[in-house]
Amino acid sequence: MPQALIFHTDLHLSGYLQYSDYLQYMAEKVLEVIDLQTVFQTNEGATTAVDKISFTLYRGETLGIVGESGSGKSVTSLSIMRLLAMPTATIASGQILFYPKGQAKPIDLLRLSENEMRKYRGSELAMIFQEPMSSLNPVFTCGYQVVEAILLHQNVNKKSAEKQTLELFARVQLPDPHRVFNAYPHQLSGGQKQRVMIAMALSCKPSILIADEPTTALDVTVQKTILELLRKLQHEEEESIIFITHDLGVIAEVADRVLVMYKGRIVEQGSVYDIFKKPQHPYTKGLLACRPPLDYRLKRLPIVSDFMTAIPTKDWFEIEEKPTTIKEITDDVIVTHDEQNARLTDLYIQRPLISVENISTWFPRSNNWIGVSNDYIKAVDNISFEVYPGETLGLVGESGCGKTTLGRSLLRLIEPQQGSVYYQGKDLMKMTPDALKKQRRQMQIIFQDPFSSLNPRSTIGNAIIEPMQVHELYSSEAERIKR
Ligand code: ADP
Ligand code: MG
């Protein structure tokens, strides 16, 4: 077993080390980012998404990058991979040094031609994206796409690439690798697609794997299996991983060392122990303090700016620290037992807004010779419940248990087999298409996956104005834009 890996495993066994001890073990550099600055040209002028950041990745370690949405995490990873959309994005300055194994002299990835870079991408550096659907091609089977990736980077024939692909699918614990091989991306669940992406990323045994929020779109049970899988694969392959997330719980679980990003800069870095037990920067303290508690309910969710103020300066931001616990912000933040009971009483003396009665949505598994199915997947099977005006009803359950199908059935985006959905007493199941279209204005859905709901060729403004036009809301275009 390679040295770095032994130490790496020890780190987990001995609890968390302090940063200085840690660096002694992590002696071998694999990537060094120096003064990286990435700038976007937009209609509103230039924005600096990544502002002169420097960090090192050591062989065999998992480096976590945390920070709120928009802090520059994805732009950092795309800069390293050189996958930024030119010419709007430019790397204004910096070096990205890659240290090939057994070679003392690093290669500056930013100085390679696009052709040379392509050799490193996939074979030495691979990336897993947050949104597997936008990285997998919908018109090719999953097997075909991984085979192509292998053929591109390895000098093997098709037969051997196919064999490797099936082995990879088994290694990333996809059920029934042969079925997945012949499946199109849309036929797989989110967690399965993410596994296909991981298989593709691992197909060329990269030294560096960049995982950009690989589990954010997945539910917690699937997330857990993906995290375990990455850890296991790293253990076997001595890979270095950059793991990006906004989720501090995930970071604590997977990372050896953590970078905290804020508005394009690294404001703090250290071992997991240092960051969680002794955060220094007000932003890190704020991030940690605003995790909602599990044992009591707050009147509103705290946000980072409750704990610090960022005052823009000519150069960047001046950061002032505010009180450091939720209770210090105001004393009246916790919902008491009496308040909670009063709220529930108020809710349930009302008439329900929605009554769902015995709804079932079944999908045919196979058709018999006259095209009629007698074998169904009972995705939603005889469910009844009520929702009251002003109520938030939580629906939980593991991946594949029927949550999304139920939600879509209520709006008749999928037609249920049977049952009734009363909205203020009217049965949605009996409505004409026209009446239903009007009714839908009252019932909105936010999808798990924003990429498939937003048209990439439309601006954000147009995307939001369009439904207002469809439903003829507000008196003029100017009103709609203002809205
Ligand atoms: P994170 O991954 O931390 O959520 P990003 O790295 O995606 O954040 O974004 C950092 C900043 O760069 C944001 O302010 C974002 O709006 C901006 N940005 C990202 N992509 C583009 C782009 N293609 N054009 C213009 N600005 C962009
Ligand atoms: Mg991102």
PDB file of C-alpha atoms in Angstrom, residues 25 32 82 90-91 100 205 251 262 264-265 300 303 305 309 311 317 322 334 344 356 366 377 386 434 454 459:
ATOM      1  CA  TYR A  25       2.076  13.596   6.528  1.00  0.00           C
ATOM      2  CA  GLU A  32      -0.808  23.726  -6.538  1.00  0.00           C
ATOM      3  CA  ARG A  82     -10.023  24.672 -18.091  1.00  0.00           C
ATOM      4  CA  THR A  90     -10.896  34.677 -18.667  1.00  0.00           C
ATOM      5  CA  ILE A  91      -8.265  33.498 -16.269  1.00  0.00           C
ATOM      6  CA  PRO A 100       2.619  14.016 -12.348  1.00  0.00           C
ATOM      7  CA  LYS A 205      -7.972   6.335 -13.154  1.00  0.00           C
ATOM      8  CA  ILE A 251     -17.549  18.204   4.728  1.00  0.00           C
ATOM      9  CA  TYR A 262     -16.384  33.723   0.469  1.00  0.00           C
ATOM     10  CA  GLY A 264     -14.263  34.610  -4.566  1.00  0.00           C
ATOM     11  CA  ARG A 265     -11.597  34.438  -1.882  1.00  0.00           C
ATOM     12  CA  ARG A 300     -36.896  32.168  11.292  1.00  0.00           C
ATOM     13  CA  ILE A 303     -28.382  33.367   7.860  1.00  0.00           C
ATOM     14  CA  SER A 305     -25.283  37.893   7.782  1.00  0.00           C
ATOM     15  CA  THR A 309     -21.517  42.314   8.282  1.00  0.00           C
ATOM     16  CA  ILE A 311     -18.889  46.175   4.140  1.00  0.00           C
ATOM     17  CA  PHE A 317     -14.973  43.557   1.734  1.00  0.00           C
ATOM     18  CA  LYS A 322     -21.566  40.251  15.235  1.00  0.00           C
ATOM     19  CA  ILE A 334     -37.270  30.065  19.722  1.00  0.00           C
ATOM     20  CA  LEU A 344     -51.690  23.941  15.178  1.00  0.00           C
ATOM     21  CA  VAL A 356     -56.582  13.792  -1.465  1.00  0.00           C
ATOM     22  CA  SER A 366     -44.900  -4.637 -19.568  1.00  0.00           C
ATOM     23  CA  ILE A 377     -45.254  -0.616 -10.760  1.00  0.00           C
ATOM     24  CA  GLU A 386     -55.349  16.690   3.685  1.00  0.00           C
ATOM     25  CA  ASP A 434     -58.974  24.343 -19.914  1.00  0.00           C
ATOM     26  CA  LEU A 454     -35.086  26.521 -17.112  1.00  0.00           C
ATOM     27  CA  THR A 459     -32.627  34.845 -19.956  1.00  0.00           C
TER      28      THR A 459
END
